[in-house]
Tab-separated table of C-alpha atoms and ligand atoms in Angstrom:
chain	number	residue	atom	x	y	z
A	24	MET	CA	11.815	26.964	-13.828
A	25	MET	CA	11.481	23.306	-13.066
A	26	ASN	CA	9.169	22.517	-10.185
A	27	PRO	CA	11.484	20.970	-7.566
A	28	LEU	CA	8.601	18.768	-6.399
A	29	VAL	CA	8.405	16.974	-9.742
A	30	GLN	CA	10.789	14.041	-9.698
A	31	PRO	CA	11.056	12.123	-12.947
A	32	GLU	CA	12.121	8.942	-11.104
A	33	ILE	CA	8.900	8.758	-9.109
A	34	ARG	CA	5.350	8.256	-10.243
A	35	ILE	CA	2.574	7.523	-7.769
A	36	ASP	CA	-0.953	6.634	-8.909
A	37	SER	CA	-3.625	6.589	-6.254
A	38	TYR	CA	-6.853	4.655	-6.710
A	39	LEU	CA	-8.290	5.144	-3.277
A	40	GLY	CA	-11.053	7.641	-2.743
A	41	ASP	CA	-12.313	7.391	-6.310
A	42	GLY	CA	-15.424	5.594	-5.131
A	43	GLN	CA	-14.332	2.317	-6.707
A	44	GLU	CA	-12.714	0.724	-3.752
A	45	ARG	CA	-14.524	-1.340	-1.204
A	46	SER	CA	-14.406	1.132	1.595
A	47	LEU	CA	-14.182	0.859	5.324
A	48	ALA	CA	-17.826	1.970	5.447
A	49	ASP	CA	-18.956	-0.989	3.299
A	50	ASP	CA	-16.836	-3.436	5.249
A	51	ALA	CA	-18.084	-2.087	8.579
A	52	ARG	CA	-21.721	-2.226	7.493
A	53	ASP	CA	-21.341	-5.834	6.293
A	54	GLY	CA	-19.038	-7.043	9.009
A	55	LEU	CA	-20.674	-5.505	12.067
A	56	THR	CA	-24.151	-6.784	11.215
A	57	ARG	CA	-23.156	-10.470	10.856
A	58	PRO	CA	-23.767	-13.103	13.536
A	59	LEU	CA	-19.964	-13.434	13.915
A	60	LYS	CA	-18.799	-9.843	13.662
A	61	GLU	CA	-15.750	-9.438	11.477
A	62	LEU	CA	-13.600	-6.750	9.856
A	63	PRO	CA	-10.893	-7.341	7.233
A	64	PRO	CA	-7.296	-6.803	8.387
A	65	LYS	CA	-6.418	-4.250	5.711
A	66	HIS	CA	-8.053	-1.574	7.892
A	67	PHE	CA	-5.405	-1.979	10.617
A	68	TYR	CA	-2.904	-0.040	8.579
A	69	ASP	CA	-3.414	3.669	9.183
A	70	SER	CA	-0.155	5.422	10.052
A	71	ARG	CA	-0.382	4.319	13.710
A	72	GLY	CA	-1.197	0.737	12.658
A	73	ALA	CA	1.757	0.679	10.262
A	74	GLU	CA	4.015	1.955	13.069
A	75	LEU	CA	2.736	-0.738	15.452
A	76	PHE	CA	3.225	-3.424	12.794
A	77	ASP	CA	6.854	-2.333	12.440
A	78	GLN	CA	7.242	-2.697	16.226
A	79	ILE	CA	5.663	-6.165	16.077
A	80	CYS	CA	8.286	-7.196	13.526
A	81	GLU	CA	11.008	-6.477	16.103
A	82	LEU	CA	9.400	-8.432	18.969
A	83	PRO	CA	11.203	-11.524	20.288
A	84	GLU	CA	8.047	-13.636	19.906
A	85	TYR	CA	7.431	-12.552	16.302
A	86	TYR	CA	9.756	-14.925	14.450
A	87	PRO	CA	8.247	-14.544	10.908
A	88	THR	CA	9.935	-11.263	9.972
A	89	ARG	CA	13.446	-12.135	11.082
A	90	THR	CA	13.168	-15.654	9.660
A	91	GLU	CA	11.940	-14.397	6.292
A	92	ARG	CA	14.733	-11.802	6.261
A	93	ALA	CA	17.334	-14.492	7.012
A	94	ILE	CA	16.045	-16.639	4.135
A	95	LEU	CA	16.190	-13.614	1.836
A	96	ASN	CA	19.741	-12.824	2.946
A	97	ASP	CA	20.800	-16.366	2.131
A	98	THR	CA	19.092	-16.601	-1.246
A	99	ALA	CA	18.804	-13.102	-2.771
A	100	THR	CA	21.816	-13.493	-5.064
A	101	GLU	CA	20.471	-16.786	-6.389
A	102	LEU	CA	16.984	-15.267	-6.806
A	103	ALA	CA	18.444	-12.364	-8.777
A	104	ALA	CA	20.330	-14.792	-11.042
A	105	VAL	CA	17.357	-17.129	-11.599
A	106	THR	CA	14.840	-14.363	-12.295
A	107	GLY	CA	17.026	-11.815	-14.118
A	108	ALA	CA	14.335	-9.375	-13.018
A	109	VAL	CA	14.293	-5.893	-14.484
A	110	GLU	CA	11.386	-4.899	-12.288
A	111	LEU	CA	10.124	-5.820	-8.897
A	112	VAL	CA	6.395	-5.511	-8.182
A	113	GLU	CA	5.564	-5.769	-4.487
A	114	LEU	CA	2.078	-6.387	-3.105
A	115	GLY	CA	1.494	-4.957	0.392
A	116	SER	CA	4.913	-3.332	0.270
A	117	GLY	CA	4.685	-1.466	3.604
A	118	THR	CA	8.033	0.105	4.424
A	119	ALA	CA	9.815	-2.333	2.050
A	120	ALA	CA	12.254	-3.133	4.865
A	121	LYS	CA	13.027	-6.708	3.766
A	122	THR	CA	12.589	-5.858	0.098
A	123	ARG	CA	15.883	-3.996	0.208
A	124	VAL	CA	17.694	-7.329	0.424
A	125	LEU	CA	16.230	-8.237	-2.977
A	126	LEU	CA	16.679	-4.757	-4.414
A	127	ASP	CA	20.355	-4.890	-3.368
A	128	ALA	CA	20.851	-8.209	-5.159
A	129	LEU	CA	19.035	-7.127	-8.334
A	130	HIS	CA	20.878	-3.806	-8.321
A	131	ALA	CA	24.211	-5.601	-7.891
A	132	ALA	CA	23.291	-7.949	-10.767
A	133	GLY	CA	22.741	-4.829	-12.878
A	134	THR	CA	19.250	-5.790	-14.082
A	135	LEU	CA	16.953	-3.683	-11.889
A	136	THR	CA	15.338	-0.581	-13.392
A	137	ARG	CA	11.923	-0.260	-11.752
A	138	TYR	CA	10.189	-0.935	-8.439
A	139	VAL	CA	6.369	-1.009	-8.295
A	140	PRO	CA	5.091	-0.960	-4.686
A	141	VAL	CA	1.353	-1.605	-4.225
A	142	ASP	CA	-0.111	-0.711	-0.832
A	143	VAL	CA	-3.250	0.805	0.703
A	144	THR	CA	-1.248	3.220	2.829
A	145	GLU	CA	-0.347	6.203	0.662
A	146	GLY	CA	2.158	7.778	3.074
A	147	MET	CA	4.201	4.591	3.164
A	148	VAL	CA	4.304	4.281	-0.629
A	149	ARG	CA	5.419	7.918	-1.006
A	150	ASP	CA	8.053	7.823	1.755
A	151	CYS	CA	9.416	4.536	0.542
A	152	ALA	CA	9.644	5.777	-3.085
A	153	GLN	CA	11.654	8.791	-1.956
A	154	GLU	CA	14.041	6.711	0.131
A	155	LEU	CA	14.591	4.117	-2.577
A	156	ILE	CA	15.475	6.519	-5.407
A	157	GLU	CA	18.104	7.961	-3.083
A	158	GLU	CA	19.431	4.515	-2.130
A	159	TYR	CA	19.477	3.075	-5.666
A	160	PRO	CA	20.711	5.572	-8.251
A	161	GLY	CA	18.962	5.071	-11.582
A	162	LEU	CA	15.941	3.268	-10.060
A	163	ARG	CA	12.450	4.396	-11.083
A	164	VAL	CA	9.569	3.865	-8.680
A	165	HIS	CA	5.997	3.586	-9.933
A	166	GLY	CA	3.821	3.356	-6.823
A	167	VAL	CA	0.241	2.096	-6.916
A	168	VAL	CA	-1.785	3.267	-3.928
A	169	GLY	CA	-4.731	0.934	-3.876
A	170	ASP	CA	-6.318	-2.225	-2.635
A	171	PHE	CA	-4.526	-5.193	-4.152
A	172	GLU	CA	-7.775	-7.143	-4.157
A	173	ARG	CA	-9.321	-4.540	-6.490
A	174	HIS	CA	-6.553	-2.699	-8.252
A	175	LEU	CA	-4.133	-5.314	-9.590
A	176	ASP	CA	-5.194	-4.308	-13.081
A	177	ARG	CA	-3.613	-0.894	-12.374
A	178	VAL	CA	-0.133	-2.388	-12.089
A	179	PRO	CA	1.706	-0.907	-15.099
A	180	ASP	CA	2.686	-3.126	-18.043
A	181	PRO	CA	5.954	-4.963	-17.497
A	182	ALA	CA	9.216	-3.254	-18.380
A	183	GLY	CA	11.028	-6.599	-18.814
A	184	PRO	CA	11.331	-9.829	-16.822
A	185	ARG	CA	9.278	-9.214	-13.726
A	186	LEU	CA	9.474	-10.519	-10.187
A	187	VAL	CA	6.253	-10.124	-8.189
A	188	VAL	CA	6.839	-10.400	-4.441
A	189	PHE	CA	4.255	-10.936	-1.757
A	190	LEU	CA	6.090	-11.153	1.555
A	191	GLY	CA	5.309	-11.286	5.254
A	192	GLY	CA	2.835	-14.159	5.032
A	193	THR	CA	0.111	-11.675	4.039
A	194	ILE	CA	-1.372	-14.322	1.686
A	195	GLY	CA	-2.423	-16.095	4.906
A	196	ASN	CA	-4.872	-13.283	5.663
A	197	PHE	CA	-7.215	-14.546	2.942
A	198	ALA	CA	-9.869	-17.175	3.540
A	199	PRO	CA	-8.989	-20.295	1.464
A	200	SER	CA	-11.408	-19.698	-1.429
A	201	GLU	CA	-10.446	-16.010	-1.675
A	202	ARG	CA	-6.813	-16.997	-1.463
A	203	ARG	CA	-7.070	-19.249	-4.492
A	204	ARG	CA	-8.945	-16.570	-6.426
A	205	PHE	CA	-6.321	-13.994	-5.488
A	206	LEU	CA	-3.411	-16.242	-6.475
A	207	ALA	CA	-5.024	-16.686	-9.881
A	208	GLN	CA	-5.216	-12.903	-10.207
A	209	ILE	CA	-1.538	-12.590	-9.275
A	210	ALA	CA	-0.707	-15.237	-11.870
A	211	GLY	CA	-2.399	-12.906	-14.374
A	212	LEU	CA	0.427	-10.404	-13.753
A	213	LEU	CA	3.011	-12.942	-14.925
A	214	GLY	CA	4.232	-13.635	-18.432
A	215	PRO	CA	6.378	-16.631	-19.420
A	216	GLU	CA	9.626	-14.944	-18.245
A	217	ASP	CA	8.235	-13.773	-14.906
A	218	HIS	CA	8.260	-15.126	-11.357
A	219	LEU	CA	6.347	-14.879	-8.095
A	220	LEU	CA	8.162	-14.901	-4.754
A	221	MET	CA	5.759	-15.490	-1.877
A	222	GLY	CA	6.351	-15.692	1.868
A	223	THR	CA	4.263	-18.104	3.912
A	224	ASP	CA	4.352	-18.954	7.580
A	225	LEU	CA	4.455	-22.703	8.228
A	226	VAL	CA	2.381	-24.904	10.567
A	227	LYS	CA	4.186	-25.429	13.887
A	228	ASP	CA	3.728	-25.753	17.663
A	229	PRO	CA	0.543	-23.807	18.572
A	230	GLU	CA	2.277	-22.263	21.600
A	231	VAL	CA	4.905	-20.669	19.382
A	232	LEU	CA	2.211	-19.465	16.996
A	233	GLU	CA	-0.026	-18.002	19.686
A	234	ALA	CA	2.886	-16.219	21.405
A	235	ALA	CA	3.772	-14.577	18.069
A	236	TYR	CA	0.306	-12.987	18.017
A	237	ASP	CA	0.035	-12.231	21.729
A	238	ASP	CA	3.358	-10.794	22.833
A	239	ARG	CA	4.197	-10.047	26.431
A	240	GLN	CA	4.644	-6.312	25.867
A	241	GLY	CA	1.102	-6.019	24.493
A	242	VAL	CA	2.112	-4.444	21.169
A	243	THR	CA	-0.052	-6.855	19.145
A	244	ALA	CA	-2.976	-6.150	21.477
A	245	GLU	CA	-2.556	-2.436	20.795
A	246	PHE	CA	-2.309	-3.109	17.056
A	247	ASN	CA	-5.556	-5.097	17.226
A	248	ARG	CA	-7.388	-2.394	19.225
A	249	ASN	CA	-6.077	0.261	16.830
A	250	LEU	CA	-8.813	-0.919	14.472
A	251	LEU	CA	-11.351	0.568	16.899
A	252	HIS	CA	-9.528	3.914	16.805
A	253	VAL	CA	-9.699	3.749	12.989
A	254	LEU	CA	-13.488	3.161	13.165
A	255	ASN	CA	-13.889	6.019	15.655
A	256	ARG	CA	-11.936	8.448	13.511
A	257	GLU	CA	-13.092	7.443	10.037
A	258	LEU	CA	-16.709	6.561	10.746
A	259	ASP	CA	-17.399	8.664	13.820
A	260	ALA	CA	-17.958	5.568	15.956
A	261	ASP	CA	-17.808	5.604	19.755
A	262	PHE	CA	-15.866	2.431	20.583
A	263	ASP	CA	-14.005	2.535	23.879
A	264	PRO	CA	-10.978	0.337	23.055
A	265	SER	CA	-10.530	-0.450	26.762
A	266	ASP	CA	-13.871	-2.306	26.604
A	267	PHE	CA	-12.195	-4.986	24.431
A	268	ASP	CA	-9.615	-7.681	25.168
A	269	HIS	CA	-7.170	-8.917	22.555
A	270	VAL	CA	-7.543	-12.629	21.722
A	271	ALA	CA	-5.155	-14.727	19.571
A	272	ARG	CA	-5.981	-18.398	19.119
A	273	PHE	CA	-4.729	-21.184	16.842
A	274	ASP	CA	-7.573	-22.976	15.089
A	275	ALA	CA	-6.066	-26.418	14.518
A	276	GLY	CA	-8.858	-27.575	12.166
A	277	ASN	CA	-8.307	-24.692	9.781
A	278	GLU	CA	-4.597	-24.351	10.539
A	279	TRP	CA	-4.857	-20.613	11.067
A	280	ILE	CA	-4.403	-18.059	13.815
A	281	GLU	CA	-7.416	-15.899	14.534
A	282	MET	CA	-7.145	-12.497	16.118
A	283	ARG	CA	-10.294	-11.286	17.766
A	284	LEU	CA	-11.480	-8.468	20.016
A	285	ARG	CA	-13.630	-9.674	22.910
A	286	SER	CA	-16.125	-7.333	24.519
A	287	ARG	CA	-15.640	-7.154	28.293
A	288	ARG	CA	-19.267	-6.198	28.939
A	289	ALA	CA	-22.639	-6.022	27.237
A	290	HIS	CA	-22.852	-2.651	25.523
A	291	THR	CA	-23.951	-0.867	22.368
A	292	VAL	CA	-21.634	1.141	20.178
A	293	THR	CA	-22.890	3.593	17.577
A	294	VAL	CA	-21.206	3.979	14.208
A	295	ARG	CA	-22.593	7.445	13.575
A	296	ALA	CA	-21.468	7.828	9.963
A	297	LEU	CA	-23.543	4.727	9.127
A	298	ASP	CA	-26.311	5.498	11.577
A	299	LEU	CA	-25.658	1.989	12.859
A	300	PRO	CA	-26.043	0.807	16.461
A	301	VAL	CA	-23.944	-2.304	17.119
A	302	HIS	CA	-24.674	-4.405	20.165
A	303	PHE	CA	-21.979	-6.524	21.833
A	304	ALA	CA	-22.918	-9.185	24.395
A	305	ALA	CA	-20.524	-9.662	27.309
A	306	GLY	CA	-17.733	-11.926	26.037
A	307	GLU	CA	-18.777	-11.555	22.391
A	308	GLU	CA	-15.872	-11.699	19.961
A	309	MET	CA	-15.272	-9.844	16.710
A	310	ARG	CA	-12.793	-11.428	14.292
A	311	THR	CA	-10.183	-9.007	12.980
A	312	GLU	CA	-7.694	-11.286	11.220
A	313	ILE	CA	-7.029	-14.817	10.152
A	314	SER	CA	-3.446	-15.764	9.426
A	315	ALA	CA	-3.222	-19.148	7.740
A	316	LYS	CA	-0.219	-21.372	8.357
A	317	PHE	CA	0.925	-23.591	5.498
A	318	THR	CA	2.459	-26.939	4.671
A	319	ARG	CA	4.497	-27.494	1.537
A	320	GLU	CA	1.692	-29.664	0.098
A	321	ARG	CA	-0.869	-26.905	0.628
A	322	ILE	CA	1.333	-24.341	-1.112
A	323	ASP	CA	2.006	-26.692	-4.041
A	324	GLU	CA	-1.727	-27.252	-4.461
A	325	ASP	CA	-2.557	-23.543	-4.266
A	326	LEU	CA	0.134	-22.682	-6.810
A	327	ALA	CA	-0.996	-25.437	-9.176
A	328	ASP	CA	-4.616	-24.221	-8.933
A	329	ALA	CA	-3.369	-20.798	-10.056
A	330	GLY	CA	-1.463	-22.285	-13.031
A	331	LEU	CA	1.916	-21.804	-11.341
A	332	GLU	CA	4.689	-24.271	-10.637
A	333	LEU	CA	7.323	-24.279	-7.969
A	334	VAL	CA	10.813	-23.216	-9.055
A	335	ARG	CA	12.511	-22.980	-5.620
A	336	TRP	CA	11.394	-23.930	-2.112
A	337	LEU	CA	13.427	-21.807	0.313
A	338	THR	CA	13.170	-22.269	4.044
A	339	ASP	CA	15.141	-21.809	7.281
A	340	PRO	CA	16.852	-24.744	9.046
A	341	GLU	CA	13.947	-25.111	11.517
A	342	GLU	CA	11.348	-24.850	8.736
A	343	GLN	CA	9.475	-22.067	10.490
A	344	PHE	CA	8.808	-19.986	7.387
A	345	ALA	CA	9.034	-20.547	3.638
A	346	LEU	CA	9.627	-18.482	0.556
A	347	THR	CA	8.466	-20.041	-2.677
A	348	LEU	CA	9.619	-18.947	-6.079
A	349	SER	CA	7.157	-19.996	-8.751
A	350	ALA	CA	6.516	-19.326	-12.420
A	351	PRO	CA	3.717	-19.885	-14.935
A	352	ALA	CA	3.478	-23.637	-15.578
A	353	GLY	CA	5.103	-24.419	-18.921
B	419	SAM	C1	1.531	-7.698	7.253
B	419	SAM	S1	2.025	-6.205	6.461
B	419	SAM	C2	3.427	-6.776	5.547
B	419	SAM	C3	4.336	-5.639	5.175
B	419	SAM	C4	5.625	-6.083	4.462
B	419	SAM	N1	5.343	-6.587	3.125
B	419	SAM	C5	6.343	-7.134	5.265
B	419	SAM	O1	6.508	-8.239	4.768
B	419	SAM	O2	6.741	-6.832	6.385
B	419	SAM	C6	0.807	-6.041	5.276
B	419	SAM	C7	0.976	-4.850	4.333
B	419	SAM	O3	0.021	-5.006	3.314
B	419	SAM	C8	-0.753	-3.835	3.181
B	419	SAM	N2	-2.099	-4.286	2.841
B	419	SAM	C9	-2.931	-5.073	3.584
B	419	SAM	N3	-4.065	-5.321	2.907
B	419	SAM	C10	-3.940	-4.683	1.705
B	419	SAM	C11	-4.779	-4.573	0.567
B	419	SAM	N4	-5.963	-5.168	0.528
B	419	SAM	N5	-4.330	-3.874	-0.490
B	419	SAM	C12	-3.093	-3.267	-0.477
B	419	SAM	N6	-2.269	-3.333	0.589
B	419	SAM	C13	-2.686	-4.029	1.663
B	419	SAM	C14	-0.670	-3.119	4.508
B	419	SAM	O4	-0.849	-1.721	4.374
B	419	SAM	C15	0.718	-3.499	4.983
B	419	SAM	O5	1.689	-2.566	4.534
């Protein structure tokens, strides 16, 4: 008898836990022993972090998600026609909420056969795969559970013209040199018929930017402190999240938002799994995310450095957020 759990439309490959990935333990050991303590934002996204991020996307102050969705709504049909994509590869796919706008357009155009979500959070990739095969009859989903900084080479070979999407402004979480390196790696996924669609938040009034990362309901603060719960659970640390204030500040020189956690008092935390005492001075800040804001010139330069050229520049009437469609330079 056929095993009802085996679904031919879904394949999920997981590359986490095989010892290859740069783990939370490595990042914590490096990041908590630096003069400016720092942890990379990918560790926010356990199931609670993913839930909080979804709530952030609905907040009145958090304009990026609704603006990006509006741009997608306006342009998806055109994007489907220009790309003729047979498969959609999504980096940091999350719940694929906005992706459905593109999947709808590609499905309606009759070209779509495969969706390849790449995300560190296994539960989200699995749930999303299940939902999508039900929503789009005939669609195959090949999920890659992994770190997109390490596992891009695990993205399966293309099944036809490919559209790689990297939404939500997540590219802004990279420091500039890493960002250029990463864009070059993404370009490596593209053949002459393929495209990249990337979402980037644009430089604007610092008050608007800071409010987007420090909402009045305190959801972003909880999301930021969730990182300490992750460290407590995964590395047997003894952070008291109420010892830390959420800080969101626009750095005008670098044109990025920084999220930090500021220690309310001098105290020492122990990360028991690493046998690591970590001292915090009163007022000391630990950086948990940068989120770069872009200008069109900056994006053009970054794309050109990666051997890509702009095909469409898509933005909202107030130019708050941009989607760029690019392709390997001919
Ligand atoms: C800011 S959310 C964006 C989610 C969705 N794409 C959107 O636009 O709303 C970032 C997503 O990227 C994933 N992510 C972050 N860093 C990652 C990494 N290094 N490798 C794979 N996925 C990552 C997170 O799990 C999360 O789902």
